[in-house]
Coordinates of C-alpha atoms in Angstrom, one line a residue:
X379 CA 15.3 7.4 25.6
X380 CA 12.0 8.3 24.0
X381 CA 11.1 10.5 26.8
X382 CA 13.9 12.3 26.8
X383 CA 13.9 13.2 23.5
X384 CA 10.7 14.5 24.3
X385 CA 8.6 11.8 23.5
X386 CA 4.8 12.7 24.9
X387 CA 3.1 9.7 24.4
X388 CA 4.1 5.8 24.2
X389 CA 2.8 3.1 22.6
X390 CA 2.6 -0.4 23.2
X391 CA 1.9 -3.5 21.7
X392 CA 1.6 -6.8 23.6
X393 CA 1.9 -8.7 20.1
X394 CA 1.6 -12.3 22.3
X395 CA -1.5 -11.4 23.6
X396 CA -2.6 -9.6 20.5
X397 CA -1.9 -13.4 18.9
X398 CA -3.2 -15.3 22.0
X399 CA 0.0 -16.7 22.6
X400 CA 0.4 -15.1 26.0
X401 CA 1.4 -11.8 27.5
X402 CA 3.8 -9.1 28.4
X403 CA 2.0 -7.6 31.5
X404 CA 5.0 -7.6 33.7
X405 CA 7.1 -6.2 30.8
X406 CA 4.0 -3.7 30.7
X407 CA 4.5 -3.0 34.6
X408 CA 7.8 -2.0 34.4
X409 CA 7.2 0.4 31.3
X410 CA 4.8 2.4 33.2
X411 CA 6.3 2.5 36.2
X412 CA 9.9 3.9 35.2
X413 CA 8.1 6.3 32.1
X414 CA 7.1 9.5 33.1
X415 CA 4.8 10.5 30.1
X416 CA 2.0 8.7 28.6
X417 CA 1.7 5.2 27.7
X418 CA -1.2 3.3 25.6
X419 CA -1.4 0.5 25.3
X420 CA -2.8 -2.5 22.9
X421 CA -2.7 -5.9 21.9
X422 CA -5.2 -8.7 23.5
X423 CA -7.7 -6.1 24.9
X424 CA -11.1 -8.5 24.9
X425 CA -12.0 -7.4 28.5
X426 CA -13.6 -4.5 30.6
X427 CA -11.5 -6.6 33.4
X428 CA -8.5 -5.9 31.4
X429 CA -9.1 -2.4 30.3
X430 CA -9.5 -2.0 34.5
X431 CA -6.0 -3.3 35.5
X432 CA -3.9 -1.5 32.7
X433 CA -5.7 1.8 33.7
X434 CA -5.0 1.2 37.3
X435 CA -1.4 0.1 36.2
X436 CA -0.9 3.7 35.3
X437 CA -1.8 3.5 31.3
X438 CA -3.3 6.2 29.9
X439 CA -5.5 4.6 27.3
X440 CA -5.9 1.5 26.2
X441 CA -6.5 0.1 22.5
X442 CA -9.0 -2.3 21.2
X443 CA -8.1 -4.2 18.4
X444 CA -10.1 -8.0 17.9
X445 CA -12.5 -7.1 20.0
X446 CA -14.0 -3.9 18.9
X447 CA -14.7 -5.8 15.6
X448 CA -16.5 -8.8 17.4
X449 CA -18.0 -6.8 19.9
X450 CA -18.8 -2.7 19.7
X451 CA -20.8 -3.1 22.6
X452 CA -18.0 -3.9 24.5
X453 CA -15.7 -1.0 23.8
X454 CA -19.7 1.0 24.2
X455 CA -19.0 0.2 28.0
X456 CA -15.7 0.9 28.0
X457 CA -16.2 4.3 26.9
X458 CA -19.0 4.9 29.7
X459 CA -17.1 3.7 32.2
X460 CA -13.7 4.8 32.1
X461 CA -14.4 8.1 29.7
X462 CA -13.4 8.7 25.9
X463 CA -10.1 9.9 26.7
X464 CA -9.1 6.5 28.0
X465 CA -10.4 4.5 24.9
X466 CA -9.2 4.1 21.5
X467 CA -9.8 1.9 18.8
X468 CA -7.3 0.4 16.5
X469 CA -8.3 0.0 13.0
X470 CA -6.1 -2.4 10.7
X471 CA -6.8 -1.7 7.1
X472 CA -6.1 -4.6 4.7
X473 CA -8.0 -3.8 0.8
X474 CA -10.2 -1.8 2.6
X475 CA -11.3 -4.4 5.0
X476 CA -10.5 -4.7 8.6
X477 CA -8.0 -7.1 9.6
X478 CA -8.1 -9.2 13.0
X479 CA -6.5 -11.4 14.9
X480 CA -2.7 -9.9 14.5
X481 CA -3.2 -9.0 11.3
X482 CA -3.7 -13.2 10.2
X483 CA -7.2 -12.6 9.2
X484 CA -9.4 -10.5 7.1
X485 CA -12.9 -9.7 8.2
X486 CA -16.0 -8.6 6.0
X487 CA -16.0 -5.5 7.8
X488 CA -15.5 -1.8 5.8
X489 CA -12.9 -0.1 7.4
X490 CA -14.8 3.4 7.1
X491 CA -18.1 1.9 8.0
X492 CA -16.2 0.6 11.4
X493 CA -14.3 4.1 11.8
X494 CA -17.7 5.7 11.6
X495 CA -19.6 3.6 14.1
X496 CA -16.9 4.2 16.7
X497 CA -17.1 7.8 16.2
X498 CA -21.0 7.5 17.1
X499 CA -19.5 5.7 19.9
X500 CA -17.4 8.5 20.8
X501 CA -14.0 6.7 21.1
X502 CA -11.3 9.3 22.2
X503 CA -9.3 8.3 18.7
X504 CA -8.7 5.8 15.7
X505 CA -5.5 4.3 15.2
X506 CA -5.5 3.7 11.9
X507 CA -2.8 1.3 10.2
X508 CA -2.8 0.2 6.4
X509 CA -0.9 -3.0 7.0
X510 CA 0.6 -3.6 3.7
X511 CA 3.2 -0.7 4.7
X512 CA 3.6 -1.1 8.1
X513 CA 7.1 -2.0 9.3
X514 CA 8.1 -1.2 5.4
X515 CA 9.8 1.9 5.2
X516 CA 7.9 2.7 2.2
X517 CA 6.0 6.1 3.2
X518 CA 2.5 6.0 4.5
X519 CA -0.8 5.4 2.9
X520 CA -1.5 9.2 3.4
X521 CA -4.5 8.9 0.8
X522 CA -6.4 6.4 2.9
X523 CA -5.6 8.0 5.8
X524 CA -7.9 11.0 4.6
X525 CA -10.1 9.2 3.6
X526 CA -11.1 7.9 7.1
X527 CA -10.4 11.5 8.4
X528 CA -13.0 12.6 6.4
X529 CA -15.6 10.2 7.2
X530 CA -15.3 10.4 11.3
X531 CA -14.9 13.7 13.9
X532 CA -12.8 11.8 16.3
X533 CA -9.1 12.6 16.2
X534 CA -7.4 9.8 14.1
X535 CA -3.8 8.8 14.8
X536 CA -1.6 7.6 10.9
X537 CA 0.3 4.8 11.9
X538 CA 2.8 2.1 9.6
X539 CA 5.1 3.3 6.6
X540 CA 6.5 6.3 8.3
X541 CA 10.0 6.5 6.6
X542 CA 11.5 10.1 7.3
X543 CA 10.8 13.1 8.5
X544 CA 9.1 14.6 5.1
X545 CA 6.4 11.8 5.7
X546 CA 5.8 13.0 9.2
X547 CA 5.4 16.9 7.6
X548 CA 3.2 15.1 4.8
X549 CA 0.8 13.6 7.6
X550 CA 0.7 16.5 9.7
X551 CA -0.3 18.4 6.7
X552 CA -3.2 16.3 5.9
X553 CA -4.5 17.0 9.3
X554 CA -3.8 13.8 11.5
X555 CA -4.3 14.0 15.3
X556 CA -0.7 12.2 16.1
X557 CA 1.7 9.8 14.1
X558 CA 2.9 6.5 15.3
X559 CA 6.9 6.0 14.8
X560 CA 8.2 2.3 15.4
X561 CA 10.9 0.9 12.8
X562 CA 12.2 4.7 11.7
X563 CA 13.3 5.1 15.2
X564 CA 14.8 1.4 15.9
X565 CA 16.2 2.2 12.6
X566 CA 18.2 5.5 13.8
X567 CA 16.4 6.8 10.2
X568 CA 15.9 10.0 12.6
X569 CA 15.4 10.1 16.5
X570 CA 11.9 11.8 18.1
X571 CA 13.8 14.9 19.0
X572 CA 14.8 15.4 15.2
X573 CA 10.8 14.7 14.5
X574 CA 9.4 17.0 17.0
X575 CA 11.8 19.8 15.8
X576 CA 10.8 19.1 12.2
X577 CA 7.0 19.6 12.9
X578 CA 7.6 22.5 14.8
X579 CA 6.4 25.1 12.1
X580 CA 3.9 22.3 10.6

């Protein structure tokens, strides 16, 4: 449905893996294999070994969560060796510090400190949640969101709070790269045809 509607890219959370608690990787299989457009994917990303199958899979870029936190030099290599365009990093705001683990835990780390080493990195984007609204309904954080945009050059993707429409026009606005849509959609609040169609003079 979401490609029809003219969906371009996808994305994906393995939330069992992203907790440790398992994975989805044949759920993952059959996603990329029946989608026609663009997938990323996240959740439980702590490998180059892993990065290597979901690439091969057919994903498009994959998204490191955890691990980029513990260890930068590990998303370092994945950038040289499968190419910025393949690699972004999620970053998980929670009072300004980056949150871990699916979201259970709160590092020590500044969120725009980590945005900014990932940029020297040269991630191809930053997915950038503030989790008190994600899920809610309740509009996004468009004032953090700038904040980190104006700290970093890579493209930065808003993501958690989108409502309706006019917060899609709002973030475009302000300059995002994309916009990540999950519960407004399941929620029929407005359908990715009606979003695209809306941003069409943005």
């Amino acid at each position: 449905i979401l490609e029809l509607d003219g969906a371009e890219l996808i994305h994906v959370v393995d939330l069992d893996a992203a907790l440790g608690s398992g994975d989805n990787v044949f759920a993952i299989k059959r996603i990329l294999k029946n989608v026609n457009v663009k997938v990323e994917i996240g959740g439980g990303i702590r490998s180059l070994e892993k990065v290597d199958e979901l690439l091969k899979l057919g994903a498009y870029r994959v998204i490191f969560g955890t691990a980029a936190v513990n260890d930068p030099s590990l998303v370092k290599e994945a950038v040289s060796r499968f190419g910025s365009e393949h690699v972004a990093v999620a970053i998980d705001e929670k009072d300004g510090k980056v949150a871990v683990h699916g979201w259970k835990n709160k590092s020590s780390v500044d969120c725009l400190e980590l945005a900014q080493l990932f940029d020297e990195i040269g991630v191809g984007a930053l997915i950038f949640t503030p989790i008190s609204v994600d899920g809610t309904l309740q509009g996004p954080r468009i004032k953090k969101t700038v904040e980190l945009m104006n700290s970093v050059t890579v493209p930065v993707v808003a993501s958690g709070g989108v409502a309706q429409l006019d917060d899609l026009v709002a973030l475009s606005k302000v300059g995002v790269w994309g916009a990540i849509v999950g519960t407004a959609i399941y929620e029929k609040n407005f359908t990715v045809k009606e979003a695209l169609e809306a941003l069409k003079n943005c």
